Amino acid sequence: MDSALIPEGARRCPFPVFAAGIAVASAVLLWGVYAMGLVWIKGLNQTNMNDYYGFALWIWADLAVIAIGGGAFFTGLLRYVFGIDELKHIINLAVVIGVICYSSALLILAIDIGQPLRGWFIFWHANVHSMLTEVAFCLSLYFSVLIIEFIPLVLENRQLDKVPFFHNLGHNMHGIMAVFAATGAFLSCFHQGSLGGVAGVLYGRPFAFREGLLIWPWTFFLFTWSAAAYGPCFTLTVCKIFEGVTRKKLVKDNVVDLLAKISGWMIATYIIAKIIDTIYWAGVTVSDMGFSFMHFYSDNAFYGVWILFTEIVICGIVPAILLTVKRFREDKKLLILAIVLGTIGVCINRWVMVLQVVAVPVMSFDTWALYIPSWQEVATTILPIAYGIIVLSLAYRYLPMFPQEQELYDAK
Amino acid sequence: MFPFCFEWVWDVGHYLFFGAMWYAVIIISLGMTYCVGKSLVDTLNGKGAGHGDGHH
């Protein structure tokens, strides 16, 4: 039925099977859209946000998708600016994931601001003393860069490629992609960093506050670093999910191994910096502000030392070791364990830096403010997952997302 | 956003924020203009028809 659109020689499931899968994902998507409509029509009273939780589930989801979407800017930087040619076989997937993650982040923000019709105020009436203004600028512009990186892949569709102008456009965009990739890396460094900076400058929140360099708290650098380190883990995780679902090898082992190794070393260096930051915070910052370390991890039903241990040891040190040691990295099960742990690790870090920050009592009369999101918040947070599944499925079916697919199939 | 907006001030904050923003906007716009323009010229010169010119 749609065979004329499928890349030449590629084997795809029958259209009815594909359509059924898309229909299931669309049903979940519609549930999210309904919740989104409720929030836009009735307002933020549809959420369980309150005076404690001005930042809640959405902002965590926003920061998490931006972090795991960091694979796009980092892989793009490595491929187009540093010229690591092997990564051209996985860059398409990284870009599609980036587009999904960043469009989801913008959508979540559009829901969270409550008055989306006033979204342009942040540009027109910019507060140049706010890190969030920097985030809004860089996020929007980087999303345009991702779209530019995505266009050549769309234009490689079998039918579009027959149109000479589209063919030439794709070719010419590839020609100067290094310029776009470098711009994207510049923008990414600043918005990833500023998202961390927002937490680090909260001097009234000792759990988040950090000292730093000039105007940037250490969290600025840790957020950028962690996105570059853990983003490729998510790219590889999606790649492995694709290979599992399609029961096909889509990317050669040497490409996966290279990206996993780079990610491993980035995680290793990041986690060392994170440990130093945590020790300094626990030993100096916290006591200077009149608190004790255990104040932030006790007397509540959820946040214990376990969360710090999980983030740093299980989802930091363990994947760093598994991905940097060749013997472990070449073991398929250990590789999958490492990239999944890495993805979870950065999501936990963002959870802690958004939700635990606001949960911790800071006044003597305060208690821990625990929060359970409303179903509207949950549905709108699940919405991007359904949307991502649909976009990835369409991209896989109709675009040459995995350039080595045919070669690997023929070699089987 | 623009110097003619009533709240605009010529200070370091505006230089840095809007300088970086407009710098990125100009690079992206010029890059895309170049790509679209060159593709139009290439197409008018008959390039890309039949795709025999070594794509990517």
Short mmCIF file of C-alpha atoms in Angstrom, two decimals, chain A:
data_model
loop_
_atom_site.label_atom_id
_atom_site.label_comp_id
_atom_site.label_asym_id
_atom_site.label_seq_id
_atom_site.Cartn_x
_atom_site.Cartn_y
_atom_site.Cartn_z
CA MET A 1 0.00 0.00 0.00
CA ASP A 2 2.76 2.45 0.93
CA SER A 3 5.63 0.53 -0.65
CA ALA A 4 6.51 3.44 -2.97
CA LEU A 5 7.48 5.50 0.08
CA ILE A 6 9.61 2.86 1.81
CA PRO A 7 13.39 3.10 1.20
CA GLU A 8 14.49 0.90 -1.68
CA GLY A 9 15.35 -2.65 -0.62
CA ALA A 10 14.23 -2.09 2.99
CA ARG A 11 11.97 -4.69 4.56
CA ARG A 12 9.09 -3.35 6.63
CA CYS A 13 6.04 -4.93 8.26
CA PRO A 14 2.75 -4.93 6.31
CA PHE A 15 0.91 -1.60 6.36
CA PRO A 16 -2.10 -2.84 8.43
CA VAL A 17 0.25 -4.04 11.20
CA PHE A 18 2.06 -0.70 11.11
CA ALA A 19 -1.25 1.23 11.12
CA ALA A 20 -2.49 -0.80 14.12
CA GLY A 21 0.65 0.06 16.08
CA ILE A 22 0.31 3.74 15.23
CA ALA A 23 -3.38 3.63 16.26
CA VAL A 24 -2.46 2.30 19.73
CA ALA A 25 0.18 5.02 20.22
CA SER A 26 -2.30 7.61 18.88
CA ALA A 27 -4.88 6.60 21.50
CA VAL A 28 -2.35 7.36 24.26
CA LEU A 29 -1.43 10.57 22.47
CA LEU A 30 -5.08 11.65 22.35
CA TRP A 31 -5.41 11.01 26.10
CA GLY A 32 -2.51 13.42 26.60
CA VAL A 33 -3.99 15.94 24.17
CA TYR A 34 -7.30 15.81 26.09
CA ALA A 35 -5.46 16.53 29.36
CA MET A 36 -3.52 19.31 27.64
CA GLY A 37 -6.80 20.80 26.42
CA LEU A 38 -8.17 20.72 29.98
CA VAL A 39 -5.12 22.57 31.29
CA TRP A 40 -5.31 25.20 28.57
CA ILE A 41 -9.07 25.69 28.86
CA LYS A 42 -9.54 25.40 32.63
CA GLY A 43 -6.09 26.53 33.77
CA LEU A 44 -3.33 25.27 36.05
CA ASN A 45 -5.88 24.32 38.73
CA GLN A 46 -5.97 21.01 36.82
CA THR A 47 -2.55 20.25 38.30
CA ASN A 48 -1.43 19.47 41.83
CA MET A 49 1.14 22.25 41.74
CA ASN A 50 1.02 24.62 44.69
CA ASP A 51 3.11 27.26 46.45
CA TYR A 52 5.80 24.65 47.16
CA TYR A 53 5.72 23.08 43.73
CA GLY A 54 5.90 25.88 41.19
CA PHE A 55 8.25 23.50 39.39
CA ALA A 56 6.74 20.02 39.28
CA LEU A 57 6.46 16.91 37.12
CA TRP A 58 6.47 18.88 33.86
CA ILE A 59 9.70 20.69 34.63
CA TRP A 60 11.34 17.40 35.58
CA ALA A 61 10.10 15.88 32.29
CA ASP A 62 11.32 18.95 30.47
CA LEU A 63 14.81 18.76 31.95
CA ALA A 64 14.95 14.98 31.51
CA VAL A 65 14.02 14.99 27.80
CA ILE A 66 16.46 17.83 27.18
CA ALA A 67 19.22 15.84 28.90
CA ILE A 68 18.54 12.55 27.11
CA GLY A 69 18.09 14.47 23.85
CA GLY A 70 21.63 15.79 24.40
CA GLY A 71 22.85 12.87 22.29
CA ALA A 72 21.88 14.92 19.23
CA PHE A 73 24.12 17.91 19.90
CA PHE A 74 27.02 15.85 21.21
CA THR A 75 26.94 13.26 18.41
CA GLY A 76 26.50 16.11 15.88
CA LEU A 77 29.51 17.88 17.37
CA LEU A 78 31.61 14.71 17.19
CA ARG A 79 30.49 13.88 13.66
CA TYR A 80 30.47 17.25 11.90
CA VAL A 81 32.93 19.39 13.89
CA PHE A 82 35.45 16.82 15.16
CA GLY A 83 35.04 14.72 12.01
CA ILE A 84 34.50 11.29 13.60
CA ASP A 85 33.23 9.68 10.42
CA GLU A 86 31.93 6.39 11.86
CA LEU A 87 29.20 8.27 13.69
CA LYS A 88 27.50 9.15 10.40
CA HIS A 89 25.82 5.75 10.72
CA ILE A 90 23.99 6.73 13.91
CA ILE A 91 23.68 10.52 13.59
CA ASN A 92 20.28 10.28 11.82
CA LEU A 93 18.81 8.42 14.78
CA ALA A 94 20.38 10.92 17.21
CA VAL A 95 18.86 13.83 15.27
CA VAL A 96 15.36 12.28 15.15
CA ILE A 97 15.55 11.64 18.91
CA GLY A 98 16.74 15.23 19.38
CA VAL A 99 13.82 16.61 17.38
CA ILE A 100 11.36 14.53 19.40
CA CYS A 101 12.92 15.47 22.75
CA TYR A 102 13.18 19.18 22.05
CA SER A 103 9.73 19.51 20.48
CA SER A 104 8.38 17.66 23.53
CA ALA A 105 10.25 20.03 25.84
CA LEU A 106 8.75 23.05 24.06
CA LEU A 107 5.29 21.49 24.18
CA ILE A 108 5.61 20.80 27.91
CA LEU A 109 6.71 24.40 28.47
CA ALA A 110 3.74 25.62 26.42
CA ILE A 111 1.46 23.66 28.78
CA ASP A 112 3.32 24.72 31.91
CA ILE A 113 3.25 28.46 31.31
CA GLY A 114 -0.54 28.31 31.58
CA GLN A 115 -0.97 31.21 29.15
CA PRO A 116 0.63 29.88 25.94
CA LEU A 117 -0.66 32.85 23.96
CA ARG A 118 1.79 34.96 25.95
CA GLY A 119 4.74 32.64 25.28
CA TRP A 120 6.37 35.22 23.00
CA PHE A 121 6.67 37.65 25.93
CA ILE A 122 9.86 35.89 26.99
CA PHE A 123 11.48 37.09 23.76
CA TRP A 124 9.82 40.46 23.40
CA HIS A 125 10.00 41.53 27.06
CA ALA A 126 13.10 39.52 27.94
CA ASN A 127 14.41 39.61 31.51
CA VAL A 128 18.13 39.64 30.81
CA HIS A 129 18.94 38.75 34.43
CA SER A 130 17.21 35.37 34.22
CA MET A 131 18.87 32.08 33.33
CA LEU A 132 15.46 30.88 32.13
CA THR A 133 15.47 33.61 29.47
CA GLU A 134 18.77 32.20 28.24
CA VAL A 135 17.19 28.74 28.26
CA ALA A 136 14.19 29.96 26.24
CA PHE A 137 16.40 31.66 23.64
CA CYS A 138 18.78 28.74 23.24
CA LEU A 139 16.07 26.08 23.37
CA SER A 140 14.01 27.67 20.61
CA LEU A 141 17.01 28.35 18.42
CA TYR A 142 18.50 24.91 18.97
CA PHE A 143 15.17 23.36 18.01
CA SER A 144 15.43 25.25 14.69
CA VAL A 145 18.93 23.82 14.27
CA LEU A 146 17.60 20.31 14.91
CA ILE A 147 14.88 20.82 12.31
CA ILE A 148 17.58 21.93 9.86
CA GLU A 149 19.57 18.78 10.68
CA PHE A 150 16.40 16.69 10.25
CA ILE A 151 15.36 18.17 6.86
CA PRO A 152 18.07 16.42 4.76
CA LEU A 153 16.95 13.06 6.19
CA VAL A 154 13.31 13.80 5.28
CA LEU A 155 14.39 14.85 1.81
CA GLU A 156 16.11 11.48 1.36
CA ASN A 157 12.67 9.86 1.28
CA ARG A 158 12.43 7.84 -1.92
CA GLN A 159 9.75 10.03 -3.50
CA LEU A 160 10.99 13.42 -2.30
CA ASP A 161 14.51 12.62 -3.49
CA LYS A 162 13.17 12.35 -7.06
CA VAL A 163 12.40 16.07 -7.03
CA PRO A 164 15.64 17.77 -8.23
CA PHE A 165 15.26 20.84 -5.98
CA PHE A 166 14.76 18.71 -2.86
CA HIS A 167 17.66 16.49 -3.86
CA ASN A 168 19.92 19.54 -4.30
CA LEU A 169 18.68 21.12 -1.07
CA GLY A 170 19.47 17.98 0.94
CA HIS A 171 22.89 17.79 -0.70
CA ASN A 172 23.72 21.46 -0.05
CA MET A 173 22.50 21.31 3.55
CA HIS A 174 24.79 18.35 4.14
CA GLY A 175 27.61 20.45 2.70
CA ILE A 176 27.46 23.11 5.43
CA MET A 177 26.06 20.97 8.23
CA ALA A 178 29.23 21.59 10.30
CA VAL A 179 28.19 25.26 10.63
CA PHE A 180 24.74 24.28 11.90
CA ALA A 181 26.18 21.57 14.17
CA ALA A 182 28.68 24.02 15.70
CA THR A 183 25.89 26.57 16.27
CA GLY A 184 23.79 23.81 17.81
CA ALA A 185 26.60 22.79 20.17
CA PHE A 186 27.06 26.45 21.24
CA LEU A 187 23.32 26.81 21.91
CA SER A 188 23.11 23.45 23.67
CA CYS A 189 26.00 24.18 26.01
CA PHE A 190 24.25 27.31 27.18
CA HIS A 191 20.72 26.01 27.60
CA GLN A 192 21.81 22.74 29.21
CA GLY A 193 24.06 24.72 31.50
CA SER A 194 21.51 27.38 32.34
CA LEU A 195 18.98 24.73 33.34
CA GLY A 196 21.54 23.60 35.91
CA GLY A 197 22.37 27.19 36.71
CA VAL A 198 18.75 27.86 37.67
CA ALA A 199 19.09 25.35 40.53
CA GLY A 200 22.60 26.42 41.48
CA VAL A 201 21.76 30.10 42.03
CA LEU A 202 18.91 29.36 44.47
CA TYR A 203 20.72 30.65 47.56
CA GLY A 204 17.53 30.25 49.57
CA ARG A 205 17.56 26.51 48.79
CA PRO A 206 20.68 25.00 50.40
CA PHE A 207 20.03 21.65 48.73
CA ALA A 208 20.54 23.17 45.28
CA PHE A 209 22.84 26.11 45.92
CA ARG A 210 26.39 25.83 44.62
CA GLU A 211 29.33 28.14 44.37
CA GLY A 212 30.97 28.44 40.98
CA LEU A 213 32.95 30.32 38.40
CA LEU A 214 32.08 33.99 37.75
CA ILE A 215 28.28 34.09 37.32
CA TRP A 216 27.95 30.34 36.72
CA PRO A 217 27.40 27.91 39.62
CA TRP A 218 29.05 24.48 39.27
CA THR A 219 25.65 22.98 38.39
CA PHE A 220 25.84 24.94 35.12
CA PHE A 221 28.86 22.91 34.02
CA LEU A 222 27.62 19.64 35.52
CA PHE A 223 24.33 19.82 33.58
CA THR A 224 26.05 20.43 30.23
CA TRP A 225 28.57 17.71 30.95
CA SER A 226 25.96 15.18 32.05
CA ALA A 227 23.79 15.81 28.96
CA ALA A 228 26.76 15.21 26.68
CA ALA A 229 27.74 12.13 28.70
CA TYR A 230 24.35 10.46 29.14
CA GLY A 231 22.60 11.66 25.95
CA PRO A 232 24.41 9.09 23.77
CA CYS A 233 23.28 6.37 26.25
CA PHE A 234 19.68 7.16 25.35
CA THR A 235 20.50 7.21 21.62
CA LEU A 236 22.04 3.75 22.00
CA THR A 237 19.11 2.56 24.11
CA VAL A 238 16.63 3.56 21.39
CA CYS A 239 18.87 1.91 18.81
CA LYS A 240 18.83 -1.34 20.79
CA ILE A 241 15.02 -1.12 21.24
CA PHE A 242 14.69 -0.73 17.45
CA GLU A 243 16.91 -3.75 16.89
CA GLY A 244 14.88 -5.75 19.40
CA VAL A 245 11.48 -4.81 17.96
CA THR A 246 12.49 -5.27 14.31
CA ARG A 247 14.69 -8.31 15.09
CA LYS A 248 17.29 -6.84 12.76
CA LYS A 249 20.78 -5.50 13.22
CA LEU A 250 20.65 -1.86 12.21
CA VAL A 251 23.99 -0.39 13.26
CA LYS A 252 27.39 -2.09 13.10
CA ASP A 253 29.08 -3.06 16.36
CA ASN A 254 32.08 -0.80 15.79
CA VAL A 255 29.80 2.28 15.62
CA VAL A 256 27.90 1.29 18.78
CA ASP A 257 31.18 0.47 20.50
CA LEU A 258 32.71 3.84 19.61
CA LEU A 259 29.74 5.89 20.82
CA ALA A 260 29.46 3.74 23.96
CA LYS A 261 33.17 4.22 24.68
CA ILE A 262 32.96 8.01 24.24
CA SER A 263 29.85 8.10 26.43
CA GLY A 264 31.62 5.93 29.03
CA TRP A 265 34.61 8.27 29.33
CA MET A 266 32.32 11.29 29.47
CA ILE A 267 30.30 9.63 32.26
CA ALA A 268 33.50 8.68 34.10
CA THR A 269 34.84 12.24 34.06
CA TYR A 270 31.41 13.68 34.86
CA ILE A 271 30.83 11.37 37.81
CA ILE A 272 34.25 12.26 39.29
CA ALA A 273 33.30 15.95 39.05
CA LYS A 274 29.86 15.18 40.51
CA ILE A 275 31.39 13.29 43.46
CA ILE A 276 33.79 16.17 44.18
CA ASP A 277 30.87 18.62 43.92
CA THR A 278 28.76 16.51 46.29
CA ILE A 279 31.57 16.13 48.86
CA TYR A 280 32.27 19.88 48.82
CA TRP A 281 28.55 20.68 49.07
CA ALA A 282 28.05 18.20 51.95
CA GLY A 283 31.19 19.24 53.81
CA VAL A 284 31.32 23.00 53.27
CA THR A 285 28.23 24.57 51.66
CA VAL A 286 25.65 22.76 53.78
CA SER A 287 27.37 23.42 57.11
CA ASP A 288 28.07 27.07 56.17
CA MET A 289 24.33 27.48 55.69
CA GLY A 290 23.56 25.94 59.08
CA PHE A 291 22.31 22.55 57.97
CA SER A 292 23.53 18.99 58.28
CA PHE A 293 23.88 16.56 55.38
CA MET A 294 21.21 14.17 56.74
CA HIS A 295 18.68 17.01 56.96
CA PHE A 296 18.19 16.56 53.21
CA TYR A 297 17.77 12.79 53.33
CA SER A 298 15.72 12.01 56.46
CA ASP A 299 12.37 12.61 58.17
CA ASN A 300 10.32 11.97 55.05
CA ALA A 301 8.65 9.05 53.31
CA PHE A 302 10.57 9.11 50.04
CA TYR A 303 13.88 10.96 49.83
CA GLY A 304 16.60 8.96 51.55
CA VAL A 305 20.32 8.49 50.96
CA TRP A 306 19.28 5.72 48.59
CA ILE A 307 18.49 8.29 45.89
CA LEU A 308 21.99 9.79 46.07
CA PHE A 309 23.53 6.30 46.06
CA THR A 310 21.40 5.25 43.07
CA GLU A 311 22.26 8.37 41.09
CA ILE A 312 26.00 8.38 41.74
CA VAL A 313 26.95 4.73 42.24
CA ILE A 314 24.41 2.51 40.47
CA CYS A 315 23.60 4.87 37.60
CA GLY A 316 26.94 6.70 37.47
CA ILE A 317 29.98 4.72 38.54
CA VAL A 318 28.60 1.37 37.31
CA PRO A 319 27.82 2.49 33.72
CA ALA A 320 31.12 4.43 33.64
CA ILE A 321 33.04 1.22 34.43
CA LEU A 322 30.94 -0.95 32.10
CA LEU A 323 31.35 1.43 29.17
CA THR A 324 35.02 2.29 29.56
CA VAL A 325 36.30 -1.29 29.99
CA LYS A 326 36.40 -2.90 26.55
CA ARG A 327 35.67 -6.42 27.86
CA PHE A 328 32.44 -5.30 29.56
CA ARG A 329 31.42 -3.03 26.68
CA GLU A 330 31.67 -5.88 24.20
CA ASP A 331 29.31 -8.02 26.26
CA LYS A 332 25.89 -7.24 24.75
CA LYS A 333 23.94 -7.68 28.01
CA LEU A 334 26.33 -5.52 30.02
CA LEU A 335 26.28 -2.87 27.29
CA ILE A 336 22.48 -2.69 27.43
CA LEU A 337 22.57 -2.62 31.25
CA ALA A 338 25.06 0.26 31.15
CA ILE A 339 23.17 2.43 28.65
CA VAL A 340 19.84 1.88 30.43
CA LEU A 341 21.41 2.71 33.82
CA GLY A 342 22.98 5.81 32.29
CA THR A 343 19.64 7.00 30.93
CA ILE A 344 17.96 6.41 34.30
CA GLY A 345 20.85 8.13 36.08
CA VAL A 346 20.50 11.45 34.30
CA CYS A 347 16.70 11.35 34.78
CA ILE A 348 17.21 10.82 38.54
CA ASN A 349 19.67 13.71 38.61
CA ARG A 350 17.11 16.01 37.01
CA TRP A 351 14.39 14.75 39.39
CA VAL A 352 16.57 15.52 42.38
CA MET A 353 17.54 18.97 41.07
CA VAL A 354 13.91 19.91 40.41
CA LEU A 355 11.65 18.07 42.84
CA GLN A 356 13.81 17.21 45.84
CA VAL A 357 15.03 20.81 45.82
CA VAL A 358 11.53 22.13 46.44
CA ALA A 359 10.53 19.28 48.78
CA VAL A 360 13.27 19.91 51.35
CA PRO A 361 12.13 22.12 54.28
CA VAL A 362 14.24 25.27 54.58
CA MET A 363 12.41 27.15 57.35
CA SER A 364 12.27 25.93 60.94
CA PHE A 365 8.46 25.73 60.76
CA ASP A 366 8.49 23.87 57.41
CA THR A 367 7.97 20.17 56.86
CA TRP A 368 8.81 18.04 53.84
CA ALA A 369 6.44 18.92 51.00
CA LEU A 370 5.79 15.72 49.11
CA TYR A 371 3.77 15.91 45.92
CA ILE A 372 1.71 13.54 43.80
CA PRO A 373 0.95 14.80 40.29
CA SER A 374 -2.63 14.94 39.01
CA TRP A 375 -3.71 12.62 36.20
CA GLN A 376 -3.65 15.60 33.83
CA GLU A 377 0.03 16.13 34.62
CA VAL A 378 0.77 12.43 34.17
CA ALA A 379 -1.14 12.23 30.88
CA THR A 380 0.61 15.28 29.45
CA THR A 381 3.96 13.84 30.53
CA ILE A 382 3.20 10.52 28.84
CA LEU A 383 2.04 12.37 25.70
CA PRO A 384 5.62 12.97 24.46
CA ILE A 385 6.40 9.25 24.77
CA ALA A 386 3.48 8.34 22.48
CA TYR A 387 4.42 11.18 20.16
CA GLY A 388 8.03 9.97 20.11
CA ILE A 389 7.00 6.41 19.28
CA ILE A 390 4.88 7.67 16.35
CA VAL A 391 7.60 9.93 14.94
CA LEU A 392 10.30 7.27 15.31
CA SER A 393 8.07 4.64 13.67
CA LEU A 394 7.28 6.93 10.72
CA ALA A 395 10.95 7.90 10.36
CA TYR A 396 12.07 4.26 10.43
CA ARG A 397 9.44 3.18 7.92
CA TYR A 398 9.80 5.95 5.36
CA LEU A 399 13.30 7.40 5.79
CA PRO A 400 16.79 5.87 5.56
CA MET A 401 17.35 6.38 9.29
CA PHE A 402 19.90 3.56 9.55
CA PRO A 403 22.32 3.84 6.59
CA GLN A 404 23.91 0.44 7.34
CA GLU A 405 20.63 -1.47 7.46
CA GLN A 406 20.78 -2.85 3.91
CA GLU A 407 24.45 -3.81 4.15
CA LEU A 408 23.89 -5.63 7.44
CA TYR A 409 20.85 -7.43 6.03
CA ASP A 410 22.77 -8.58 2.94
CA ALA A 411 25.65 -9.80 5.10
CA LYS A 412 23.32 -11.93 7.24
#
